[in-house]
PDB file of C-alpha atoms and ligand atoms in Angstrom:
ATOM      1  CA  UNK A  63      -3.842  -2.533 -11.974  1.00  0.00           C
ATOM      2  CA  UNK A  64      -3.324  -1.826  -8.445  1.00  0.00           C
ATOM      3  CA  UNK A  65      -0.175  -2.614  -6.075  1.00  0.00           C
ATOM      4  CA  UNK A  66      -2.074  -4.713  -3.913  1.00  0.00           C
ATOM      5  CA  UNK A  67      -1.767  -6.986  -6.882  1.00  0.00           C
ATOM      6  CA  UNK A  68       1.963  -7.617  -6.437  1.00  0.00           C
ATOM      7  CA  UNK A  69       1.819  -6.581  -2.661  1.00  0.00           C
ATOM      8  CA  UNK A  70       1.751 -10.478  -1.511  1.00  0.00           C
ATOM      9  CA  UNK A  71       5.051 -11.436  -3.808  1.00  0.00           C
ATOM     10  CA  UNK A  72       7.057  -8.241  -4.079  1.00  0.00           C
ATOM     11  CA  UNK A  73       8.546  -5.783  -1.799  1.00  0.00           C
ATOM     12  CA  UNK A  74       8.921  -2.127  -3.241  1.00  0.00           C
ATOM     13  CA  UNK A  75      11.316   0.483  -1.990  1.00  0.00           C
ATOM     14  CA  UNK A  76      10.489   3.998  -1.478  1.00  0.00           C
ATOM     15  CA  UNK A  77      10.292   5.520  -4.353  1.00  0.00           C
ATOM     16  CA  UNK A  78      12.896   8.666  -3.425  1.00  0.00           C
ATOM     17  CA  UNK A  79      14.885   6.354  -2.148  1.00  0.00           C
ATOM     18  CA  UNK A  80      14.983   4.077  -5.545  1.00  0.00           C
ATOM     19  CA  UNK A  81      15.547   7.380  -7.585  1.00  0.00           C
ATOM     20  CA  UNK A  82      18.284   8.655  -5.525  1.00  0.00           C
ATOM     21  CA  UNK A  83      20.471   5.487  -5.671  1.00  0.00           C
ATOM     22  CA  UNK A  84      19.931   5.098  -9.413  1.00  0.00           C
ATOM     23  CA  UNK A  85      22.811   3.671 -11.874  1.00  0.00           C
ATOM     24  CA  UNK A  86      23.406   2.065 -14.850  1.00  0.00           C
ATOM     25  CA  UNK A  87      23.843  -1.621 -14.553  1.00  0.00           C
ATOM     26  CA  UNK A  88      25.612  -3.046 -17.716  1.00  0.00           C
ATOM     27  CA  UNK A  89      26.620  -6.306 -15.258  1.00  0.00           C
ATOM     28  CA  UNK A  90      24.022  -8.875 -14.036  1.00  0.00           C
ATOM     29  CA  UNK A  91      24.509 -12.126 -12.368  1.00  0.00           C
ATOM     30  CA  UNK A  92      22.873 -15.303 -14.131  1.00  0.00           C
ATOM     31  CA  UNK A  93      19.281 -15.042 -12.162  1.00  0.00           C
ATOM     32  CA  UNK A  94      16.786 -14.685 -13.995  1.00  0.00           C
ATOM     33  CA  UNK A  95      13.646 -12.677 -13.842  1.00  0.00           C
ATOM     34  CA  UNK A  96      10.754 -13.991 -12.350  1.00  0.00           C
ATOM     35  CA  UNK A  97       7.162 -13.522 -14.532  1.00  0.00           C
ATOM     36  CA  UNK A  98       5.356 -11.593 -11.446  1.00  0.00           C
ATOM     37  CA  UNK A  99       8.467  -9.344 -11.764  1.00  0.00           C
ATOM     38  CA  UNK A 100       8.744  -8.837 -15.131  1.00  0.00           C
ATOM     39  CA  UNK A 101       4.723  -8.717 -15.643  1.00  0.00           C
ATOM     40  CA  UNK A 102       4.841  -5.908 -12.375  1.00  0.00           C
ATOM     41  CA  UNK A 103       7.716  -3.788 -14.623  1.00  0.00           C
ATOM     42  CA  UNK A 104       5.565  -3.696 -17.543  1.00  0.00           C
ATOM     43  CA  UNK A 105       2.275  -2.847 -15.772  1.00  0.00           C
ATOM     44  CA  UNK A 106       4.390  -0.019 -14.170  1.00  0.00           C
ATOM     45  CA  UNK A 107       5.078   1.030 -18.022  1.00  0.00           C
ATOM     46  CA  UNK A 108       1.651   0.669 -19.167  1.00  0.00           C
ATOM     47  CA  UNK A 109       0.584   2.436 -15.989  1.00  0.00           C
ATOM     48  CA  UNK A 110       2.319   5.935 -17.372  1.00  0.00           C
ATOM     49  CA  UNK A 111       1.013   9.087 -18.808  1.00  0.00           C
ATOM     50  CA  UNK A 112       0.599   9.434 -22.199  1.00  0.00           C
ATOM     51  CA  UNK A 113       0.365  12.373 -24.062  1.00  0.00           C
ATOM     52  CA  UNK A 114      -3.410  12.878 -25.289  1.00  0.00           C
ATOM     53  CA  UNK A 115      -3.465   8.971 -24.207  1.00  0.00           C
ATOM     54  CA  UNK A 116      -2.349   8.427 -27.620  1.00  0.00           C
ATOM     55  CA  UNK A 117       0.006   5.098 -26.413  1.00  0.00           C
ATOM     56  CA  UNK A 118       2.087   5.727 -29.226  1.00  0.00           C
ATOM     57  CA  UNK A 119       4.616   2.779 -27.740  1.00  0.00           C
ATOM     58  CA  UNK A 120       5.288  -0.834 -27.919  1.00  0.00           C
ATOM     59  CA  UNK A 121       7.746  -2.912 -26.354  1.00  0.00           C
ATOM     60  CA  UNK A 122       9.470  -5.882 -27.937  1.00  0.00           C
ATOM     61  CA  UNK A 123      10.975  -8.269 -25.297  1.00  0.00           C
ATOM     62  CA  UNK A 124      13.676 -10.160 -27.094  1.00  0.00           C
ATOM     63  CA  UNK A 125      14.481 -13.844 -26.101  1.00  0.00           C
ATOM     64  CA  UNK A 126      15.971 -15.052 -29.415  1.00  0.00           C
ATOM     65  CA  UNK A 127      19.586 -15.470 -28.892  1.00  0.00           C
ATOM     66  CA  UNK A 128      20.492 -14.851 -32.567  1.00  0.00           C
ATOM     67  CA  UNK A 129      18.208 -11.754 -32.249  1.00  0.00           C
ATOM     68  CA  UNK A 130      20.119 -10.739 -29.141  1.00  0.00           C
ATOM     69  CA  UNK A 131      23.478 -11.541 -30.890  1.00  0.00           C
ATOM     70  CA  UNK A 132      22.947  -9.276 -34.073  1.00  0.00           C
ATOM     71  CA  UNK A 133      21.132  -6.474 -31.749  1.00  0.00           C
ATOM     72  CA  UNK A 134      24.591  -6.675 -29.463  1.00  0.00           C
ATOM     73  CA  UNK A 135      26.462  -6.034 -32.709  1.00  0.00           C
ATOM     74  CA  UNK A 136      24.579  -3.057 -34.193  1.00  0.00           C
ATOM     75  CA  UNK A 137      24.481  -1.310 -31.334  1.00  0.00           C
ATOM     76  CA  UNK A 138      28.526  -0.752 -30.861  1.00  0.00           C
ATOM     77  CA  UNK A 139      28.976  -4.671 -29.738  1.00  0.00           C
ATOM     78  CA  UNK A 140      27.652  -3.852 -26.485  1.00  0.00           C
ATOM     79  CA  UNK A 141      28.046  -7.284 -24.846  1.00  0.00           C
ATOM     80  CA  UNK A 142      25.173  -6.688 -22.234  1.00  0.00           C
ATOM     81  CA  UNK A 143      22.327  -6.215 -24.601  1.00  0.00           C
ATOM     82  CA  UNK A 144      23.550 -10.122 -25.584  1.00  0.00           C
ATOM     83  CA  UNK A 145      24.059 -11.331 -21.815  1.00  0.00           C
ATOM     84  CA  UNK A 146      21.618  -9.549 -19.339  1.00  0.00           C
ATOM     85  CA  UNK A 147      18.727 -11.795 -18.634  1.00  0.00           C
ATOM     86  CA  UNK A 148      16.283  -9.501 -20.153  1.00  0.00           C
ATOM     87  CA  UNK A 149      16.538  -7.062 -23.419  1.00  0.00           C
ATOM     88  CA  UNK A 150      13.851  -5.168 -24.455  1.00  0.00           C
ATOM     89  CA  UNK A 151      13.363  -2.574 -27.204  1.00  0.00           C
ATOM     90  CA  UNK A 152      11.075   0.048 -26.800  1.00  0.00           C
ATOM     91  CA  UNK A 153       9.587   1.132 -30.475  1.00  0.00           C
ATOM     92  CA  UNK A 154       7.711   4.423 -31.029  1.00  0.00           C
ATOM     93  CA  UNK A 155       4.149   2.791 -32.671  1.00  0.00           C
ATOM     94  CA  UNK A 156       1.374   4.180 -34.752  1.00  0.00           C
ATOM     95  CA  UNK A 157       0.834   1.036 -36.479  1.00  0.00           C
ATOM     96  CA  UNK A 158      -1.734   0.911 -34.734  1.00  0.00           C
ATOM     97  CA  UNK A 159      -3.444   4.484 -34.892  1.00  0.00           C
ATOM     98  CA  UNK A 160      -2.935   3.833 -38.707  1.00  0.00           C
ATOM     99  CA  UNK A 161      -5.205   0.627 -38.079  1.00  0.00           C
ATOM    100  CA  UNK A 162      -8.073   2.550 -35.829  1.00  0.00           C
ATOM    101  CA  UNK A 163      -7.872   5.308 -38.480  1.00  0.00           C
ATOM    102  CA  UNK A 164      -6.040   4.378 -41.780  1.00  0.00           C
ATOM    103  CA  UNK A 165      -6.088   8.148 -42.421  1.00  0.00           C
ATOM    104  CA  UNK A 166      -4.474   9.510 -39.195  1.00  0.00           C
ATOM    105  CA  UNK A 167      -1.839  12.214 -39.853  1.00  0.00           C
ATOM    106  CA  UNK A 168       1.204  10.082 -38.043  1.00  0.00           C
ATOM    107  CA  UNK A 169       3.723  11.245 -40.501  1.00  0.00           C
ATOM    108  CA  UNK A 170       4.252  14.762 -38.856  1.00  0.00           C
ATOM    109  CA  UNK A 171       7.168  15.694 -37.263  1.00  0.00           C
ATOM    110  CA  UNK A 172       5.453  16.057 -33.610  1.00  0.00           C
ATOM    111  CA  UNK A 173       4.071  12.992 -33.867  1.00  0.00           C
ATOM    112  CA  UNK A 174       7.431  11.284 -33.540  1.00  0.00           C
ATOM    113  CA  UNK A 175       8.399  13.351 -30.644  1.00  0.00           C
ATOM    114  CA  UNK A 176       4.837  12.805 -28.893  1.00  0.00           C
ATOM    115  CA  UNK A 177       6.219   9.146 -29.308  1.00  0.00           C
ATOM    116  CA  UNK A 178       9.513   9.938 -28.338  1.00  0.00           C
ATOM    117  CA  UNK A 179       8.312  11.456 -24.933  1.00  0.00           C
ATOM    118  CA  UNK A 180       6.142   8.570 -24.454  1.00  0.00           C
ATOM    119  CA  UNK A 181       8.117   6.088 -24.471  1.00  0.00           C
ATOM    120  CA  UNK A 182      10.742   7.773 -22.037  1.00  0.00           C
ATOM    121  CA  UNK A 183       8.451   8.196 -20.175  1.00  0.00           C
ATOM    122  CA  UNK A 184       6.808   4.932 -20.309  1.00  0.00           C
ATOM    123  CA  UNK A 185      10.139   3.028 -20.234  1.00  0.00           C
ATOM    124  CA  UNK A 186      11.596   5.221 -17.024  1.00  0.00           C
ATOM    125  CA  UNK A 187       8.622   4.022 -15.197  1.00  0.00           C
ATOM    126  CA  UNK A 188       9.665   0.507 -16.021  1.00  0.00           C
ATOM    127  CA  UNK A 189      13.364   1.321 -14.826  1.00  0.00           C
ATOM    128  CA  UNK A 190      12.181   2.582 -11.420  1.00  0.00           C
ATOM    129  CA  UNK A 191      10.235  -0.010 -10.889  1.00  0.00           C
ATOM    130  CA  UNK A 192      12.972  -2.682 -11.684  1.00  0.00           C
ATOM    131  CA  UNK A 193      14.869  -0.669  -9.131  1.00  0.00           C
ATOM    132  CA  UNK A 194      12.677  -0.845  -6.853  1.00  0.00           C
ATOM    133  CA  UNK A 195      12.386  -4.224  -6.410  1.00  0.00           C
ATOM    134  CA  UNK A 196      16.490  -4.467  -6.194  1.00  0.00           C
ATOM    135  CA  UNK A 197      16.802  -5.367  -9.998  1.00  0.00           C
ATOM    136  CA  UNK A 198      18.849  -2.768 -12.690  1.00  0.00           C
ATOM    137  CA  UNK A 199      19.777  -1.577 -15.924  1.00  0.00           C
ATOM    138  CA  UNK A 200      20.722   0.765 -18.811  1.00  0.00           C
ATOM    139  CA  UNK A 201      19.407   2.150 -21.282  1.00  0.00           C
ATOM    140  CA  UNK A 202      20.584   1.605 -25.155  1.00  0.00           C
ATOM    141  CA  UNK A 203      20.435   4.131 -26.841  1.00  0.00           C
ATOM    142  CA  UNK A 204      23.283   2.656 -29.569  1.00  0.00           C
ATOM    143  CA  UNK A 205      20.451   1.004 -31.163  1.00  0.00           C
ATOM    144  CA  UNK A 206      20.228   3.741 -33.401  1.00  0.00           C
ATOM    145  CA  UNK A 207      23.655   3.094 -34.707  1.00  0.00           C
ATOM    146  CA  UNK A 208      21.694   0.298 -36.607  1.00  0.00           C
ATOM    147  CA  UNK A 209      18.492   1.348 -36.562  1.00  0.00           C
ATOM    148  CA  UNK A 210      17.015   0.214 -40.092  1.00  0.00           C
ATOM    149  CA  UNK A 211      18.762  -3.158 -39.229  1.00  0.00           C
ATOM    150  CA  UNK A 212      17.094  -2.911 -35.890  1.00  0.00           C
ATOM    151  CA  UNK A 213      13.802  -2.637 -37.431  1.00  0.00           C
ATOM    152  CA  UNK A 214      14.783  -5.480 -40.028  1.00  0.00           C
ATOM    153  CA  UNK A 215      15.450  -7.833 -36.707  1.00  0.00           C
ATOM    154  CA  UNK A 216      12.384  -7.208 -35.398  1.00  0.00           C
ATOM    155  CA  UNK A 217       9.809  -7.113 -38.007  1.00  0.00           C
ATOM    156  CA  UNK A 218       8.755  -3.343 -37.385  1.00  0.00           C
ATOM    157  CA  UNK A 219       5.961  -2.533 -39.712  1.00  0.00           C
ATOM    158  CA  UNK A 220       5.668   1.065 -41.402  1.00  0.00           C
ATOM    159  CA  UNK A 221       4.525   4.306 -38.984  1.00  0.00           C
ATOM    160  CA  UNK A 222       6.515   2.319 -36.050  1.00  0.00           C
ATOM    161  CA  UNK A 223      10.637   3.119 -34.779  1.00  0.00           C
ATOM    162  CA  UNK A 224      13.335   0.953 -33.034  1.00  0.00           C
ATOM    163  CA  UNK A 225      13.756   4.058 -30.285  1.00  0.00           C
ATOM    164  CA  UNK A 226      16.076   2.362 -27.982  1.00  0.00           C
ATOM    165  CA  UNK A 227      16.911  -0.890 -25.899  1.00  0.00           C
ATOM    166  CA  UNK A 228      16.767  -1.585 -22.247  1.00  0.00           C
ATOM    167  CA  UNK A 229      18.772  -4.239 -20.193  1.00  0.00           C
ATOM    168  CA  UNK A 230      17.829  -5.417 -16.871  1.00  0.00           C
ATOM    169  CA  UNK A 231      18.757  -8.052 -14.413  1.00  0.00           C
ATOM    170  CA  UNK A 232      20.380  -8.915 -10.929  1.00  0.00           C
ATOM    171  CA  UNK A 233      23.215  -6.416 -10.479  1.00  0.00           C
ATOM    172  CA  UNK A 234      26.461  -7.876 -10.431  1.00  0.00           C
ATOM    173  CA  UNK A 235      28.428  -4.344  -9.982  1.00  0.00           C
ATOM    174  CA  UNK A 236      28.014  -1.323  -7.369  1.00  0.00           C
ATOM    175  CA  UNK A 237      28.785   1.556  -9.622  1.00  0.00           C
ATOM    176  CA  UNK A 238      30.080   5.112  -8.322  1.00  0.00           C
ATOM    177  CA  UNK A 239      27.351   7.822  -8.795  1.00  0.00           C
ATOM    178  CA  UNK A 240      28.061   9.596 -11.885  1.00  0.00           C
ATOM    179  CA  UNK A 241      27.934  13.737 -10.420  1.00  0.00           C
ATOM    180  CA  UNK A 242      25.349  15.094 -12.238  1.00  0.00           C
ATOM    181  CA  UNK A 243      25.525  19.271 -13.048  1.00  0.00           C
ATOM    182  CA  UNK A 244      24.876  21.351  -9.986  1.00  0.00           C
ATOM    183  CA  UNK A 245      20.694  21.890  -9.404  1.00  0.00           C
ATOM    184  CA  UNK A 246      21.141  25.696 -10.131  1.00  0.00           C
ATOM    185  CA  UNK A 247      22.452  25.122 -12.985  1.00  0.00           C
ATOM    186  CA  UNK A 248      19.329  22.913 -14.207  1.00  0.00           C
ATOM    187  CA  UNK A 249      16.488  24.953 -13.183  1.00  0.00           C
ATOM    188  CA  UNK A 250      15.825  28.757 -13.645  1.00  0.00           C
ATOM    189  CA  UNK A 251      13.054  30.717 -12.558  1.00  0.00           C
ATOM    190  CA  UNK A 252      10.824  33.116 -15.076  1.00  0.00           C
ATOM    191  CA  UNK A 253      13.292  32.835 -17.645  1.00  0.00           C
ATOM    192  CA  UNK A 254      16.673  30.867 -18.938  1.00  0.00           C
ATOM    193  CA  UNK A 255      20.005  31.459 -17.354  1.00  0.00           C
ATOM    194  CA  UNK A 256      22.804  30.336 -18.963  1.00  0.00           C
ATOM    195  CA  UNK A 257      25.362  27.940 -16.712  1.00  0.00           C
ATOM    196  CA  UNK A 258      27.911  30.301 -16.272  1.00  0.00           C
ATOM    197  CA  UNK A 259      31.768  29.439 -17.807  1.00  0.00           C
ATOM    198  CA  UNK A 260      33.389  29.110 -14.379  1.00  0.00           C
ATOM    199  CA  UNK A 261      30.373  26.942 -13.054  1.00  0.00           C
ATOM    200  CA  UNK A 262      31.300  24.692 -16.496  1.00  0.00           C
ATOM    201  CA  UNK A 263      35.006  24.554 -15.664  1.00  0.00           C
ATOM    202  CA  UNK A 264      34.504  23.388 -12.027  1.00  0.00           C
ATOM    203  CA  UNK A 265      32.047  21.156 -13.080  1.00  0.00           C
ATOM    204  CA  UNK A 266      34.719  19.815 -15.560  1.00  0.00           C
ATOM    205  CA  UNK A 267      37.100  19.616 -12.818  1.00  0.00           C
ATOM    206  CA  UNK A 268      34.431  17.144 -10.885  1.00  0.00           C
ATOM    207  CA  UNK A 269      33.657  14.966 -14.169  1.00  0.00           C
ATOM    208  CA  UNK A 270      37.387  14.818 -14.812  1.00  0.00           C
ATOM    209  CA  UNK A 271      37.811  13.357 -11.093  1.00  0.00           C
ATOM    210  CA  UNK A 272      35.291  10.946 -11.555  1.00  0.00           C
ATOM    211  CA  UNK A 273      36.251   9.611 -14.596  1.00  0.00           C
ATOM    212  CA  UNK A 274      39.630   9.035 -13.698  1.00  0.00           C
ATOM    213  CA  UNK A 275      38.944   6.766 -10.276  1.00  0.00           C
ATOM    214  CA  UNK A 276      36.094   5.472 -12.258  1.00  0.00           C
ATOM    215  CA  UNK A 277      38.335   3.912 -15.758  1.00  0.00           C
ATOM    216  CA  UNK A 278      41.339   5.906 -15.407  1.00  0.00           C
ATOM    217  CA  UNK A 279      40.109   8.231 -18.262  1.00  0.00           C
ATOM    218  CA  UNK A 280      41.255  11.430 -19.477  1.00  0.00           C
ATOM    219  CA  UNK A 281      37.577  12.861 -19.829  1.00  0.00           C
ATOM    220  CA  UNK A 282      35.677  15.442 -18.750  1.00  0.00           C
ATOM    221  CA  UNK A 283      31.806  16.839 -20.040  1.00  0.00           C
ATOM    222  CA  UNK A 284      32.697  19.387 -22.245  1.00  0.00           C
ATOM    223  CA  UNK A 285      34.949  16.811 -24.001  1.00  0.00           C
ATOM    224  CA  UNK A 286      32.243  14.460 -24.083  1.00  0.00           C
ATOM    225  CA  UNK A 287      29.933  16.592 -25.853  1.00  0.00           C
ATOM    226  CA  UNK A 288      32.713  17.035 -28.531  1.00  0.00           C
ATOM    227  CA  UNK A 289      32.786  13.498 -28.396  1.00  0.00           C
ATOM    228  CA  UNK A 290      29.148  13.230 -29.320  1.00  0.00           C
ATOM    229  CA  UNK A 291      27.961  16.738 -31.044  1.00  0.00           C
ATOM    230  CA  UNK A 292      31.204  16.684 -32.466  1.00  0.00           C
ATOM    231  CA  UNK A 293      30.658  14.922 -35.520  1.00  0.00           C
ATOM    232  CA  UNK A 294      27.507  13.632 -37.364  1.00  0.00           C
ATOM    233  CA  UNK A 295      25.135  13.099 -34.760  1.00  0.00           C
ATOM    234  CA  UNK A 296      23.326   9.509 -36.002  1.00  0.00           C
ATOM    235  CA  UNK A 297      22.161  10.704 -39.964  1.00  0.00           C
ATOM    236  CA  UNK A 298      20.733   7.820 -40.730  1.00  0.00           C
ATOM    237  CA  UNK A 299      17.949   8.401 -38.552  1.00  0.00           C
ATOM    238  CA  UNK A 300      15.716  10.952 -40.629  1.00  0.00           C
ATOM    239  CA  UNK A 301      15.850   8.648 -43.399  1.00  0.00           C
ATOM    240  CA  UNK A 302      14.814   5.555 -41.524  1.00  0.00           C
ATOM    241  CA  UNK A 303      11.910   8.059 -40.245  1.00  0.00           C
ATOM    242  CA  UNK A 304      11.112   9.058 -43.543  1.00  0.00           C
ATOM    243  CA  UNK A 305      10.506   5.436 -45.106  1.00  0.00           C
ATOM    244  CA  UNK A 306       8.424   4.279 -41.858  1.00  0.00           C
ATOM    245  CA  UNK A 307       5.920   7.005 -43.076  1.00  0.00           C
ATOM    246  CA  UNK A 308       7.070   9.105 -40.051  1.00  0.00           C
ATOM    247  CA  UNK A 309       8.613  13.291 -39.472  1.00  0.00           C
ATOM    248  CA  UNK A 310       7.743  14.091 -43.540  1.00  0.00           C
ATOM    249  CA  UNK A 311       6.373  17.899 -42.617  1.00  0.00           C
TER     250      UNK A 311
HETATM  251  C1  LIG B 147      18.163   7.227 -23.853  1.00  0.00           C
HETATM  252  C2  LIG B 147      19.450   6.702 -23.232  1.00  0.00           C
HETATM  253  C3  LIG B 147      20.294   5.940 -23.998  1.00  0.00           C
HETATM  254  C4  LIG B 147      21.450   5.385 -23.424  1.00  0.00           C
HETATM  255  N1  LIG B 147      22.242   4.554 -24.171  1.00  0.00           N
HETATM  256  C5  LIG B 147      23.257   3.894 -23.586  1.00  0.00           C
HETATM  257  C6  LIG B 147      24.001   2.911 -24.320  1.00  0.00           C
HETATM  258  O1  LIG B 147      23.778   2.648 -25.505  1.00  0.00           O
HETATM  259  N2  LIG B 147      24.977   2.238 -23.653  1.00  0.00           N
HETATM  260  C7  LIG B 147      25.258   2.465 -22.342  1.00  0.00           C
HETATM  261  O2  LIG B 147      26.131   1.782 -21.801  1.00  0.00           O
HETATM  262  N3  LIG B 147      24.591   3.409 -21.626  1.00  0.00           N
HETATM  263  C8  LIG B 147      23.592   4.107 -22.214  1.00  0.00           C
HETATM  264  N4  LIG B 147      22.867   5.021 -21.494  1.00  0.00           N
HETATM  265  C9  LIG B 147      23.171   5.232 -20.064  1.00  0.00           C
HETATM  266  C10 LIG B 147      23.864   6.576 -19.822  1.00  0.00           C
HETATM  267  O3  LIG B 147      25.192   6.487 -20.272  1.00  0.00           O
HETATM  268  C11 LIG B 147      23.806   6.865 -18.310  1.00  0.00           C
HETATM  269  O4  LIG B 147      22.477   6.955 -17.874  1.00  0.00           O
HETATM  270  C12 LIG B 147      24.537   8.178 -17.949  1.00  0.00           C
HETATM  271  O5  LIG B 147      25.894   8.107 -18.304  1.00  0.00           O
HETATM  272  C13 LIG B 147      24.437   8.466 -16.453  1.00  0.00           C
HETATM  273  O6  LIG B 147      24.947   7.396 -15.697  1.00  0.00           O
HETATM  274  P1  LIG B 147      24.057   6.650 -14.601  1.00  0.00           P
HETATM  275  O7  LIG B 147      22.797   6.204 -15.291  1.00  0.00           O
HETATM  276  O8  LIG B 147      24.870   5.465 -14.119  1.00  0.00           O
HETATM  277  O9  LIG B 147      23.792   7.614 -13.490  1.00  0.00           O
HETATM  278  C14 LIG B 147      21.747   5.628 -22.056  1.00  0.00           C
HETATM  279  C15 LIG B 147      20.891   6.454 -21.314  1.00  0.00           C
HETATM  280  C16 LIG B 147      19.756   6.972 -21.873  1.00  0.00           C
HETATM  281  C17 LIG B 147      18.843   7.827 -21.034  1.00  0.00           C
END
């Protein structure tokens, strides 16, 4: 596949440009997608590395509304992965390595994250280019919540996982940028340096100020990760892993 492909029908911003002005969408306007742009997004997927070319991913467009409905519920009534125009679910897969070799060892534990990374990989590549070509989305990641009913919905076989969902469409909302920790505190040199405690508090300080103009919340990133590390952190995963055939040893 090659851009000049798409080159007549679609127009494709820089690609710093599209990376830089990246956020979630979780509001669309009715517009559909058109099939050049939805078949350009998935060759954009397919076009992505993958690690020891395994493709260890598939991805499930769903259409059905009752599908979208019960998905929506599962994964903490998010009402977007009902509405947007599209909702897809990208699944970790070695059905079909089990089918080329009914043998193949799939069922260790860094086969699932050799899946993992290929399919966030595989389904960034599909975000950017939605972006690209002015459309957007979010991830769903709250899939997980239900993620044996997930796999019920969507007739996953064994050696395959319901990873997480994507919504795209038209934007219908201009979203602040959400401030991201500062660069030095993302990337080291030779070895690992801890972000330093006052760093963390001032970065607090900037979360805290977003979140308040954003939804007038009392929240900063230190008490989001209690929010989410704070507690159980999705148990029912292992296992769901475990009776697909998948992270045993
Ligand atoms: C794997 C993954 C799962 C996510 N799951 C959800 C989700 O279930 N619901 C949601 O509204 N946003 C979800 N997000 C979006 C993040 O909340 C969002 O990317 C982050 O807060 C940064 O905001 P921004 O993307 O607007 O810059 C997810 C993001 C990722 C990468």
């Amino acid at each position: 596949m090659t851009y000049d492909h798409y080159h007549s029908t679609l127009t494709s911003a820089p690609t710093l440009e599209t990376i830089y002005q990246h956020r979630s969408i979780r509001r669309f306007t009715d517009e559909p997608l058109t099939d050049t742009e939805r078949e350009a997004i998935w060759q954009a997927g397919r076009a992505a590395s993958s690690s020891s070319f395994m493709q260890s991913v598939h991805i499930i467009r769903v259409t059905d509304a009752d599908k979208r409905t019960a998905l929506s519920e599962l994964a903490a009534q998010q009402k977007y992965v009902r509405t947007a125009p599209e909702f897809w679910v990208f699944c970790i897969d070695y059905a079909k390595h089990r089918l080329a070799y009914p043998e193949a060892q799939v069922d260790w534990t860094e086969a699932t994250l050799i899946g993992a990374v290929d399919a966030g990989i595989m389904a960034q590549n599909c975000l950017l280019a939605a972006e690209s070509i002015g459309l957007g989305g979010v991830y769903i990641g709250a899939l997980r919540n239900g993620i044996e009913e997930a796999a019920k919905i969507l007739a996953l076989p064994e050696y395959t996982v319901p990873l997480f969902g994507m919504c795209l469409g038209h934007p219908d909302q201009q979203p602040l940028y959400r401030p991201r920790l500062p660069l030095n505190t993302l990337v080291s040199e030779n070895r690992y340096r801890l972000i330093e405690a006052d760093t963390l508090a001032q970065y607090n300080q900037i979360l805290a100020d977003y979140y308040r103009v954003r939804s007038n919340l009392d929240l900063d990133w230190s008490r989001a990760v209690i929010d989410n590390f704070g507690k159980p952190v999705r148990p029912q995963v292992l296992p769901f892993l475990h009776k697909q055939g998948l992270a045993k040893r």
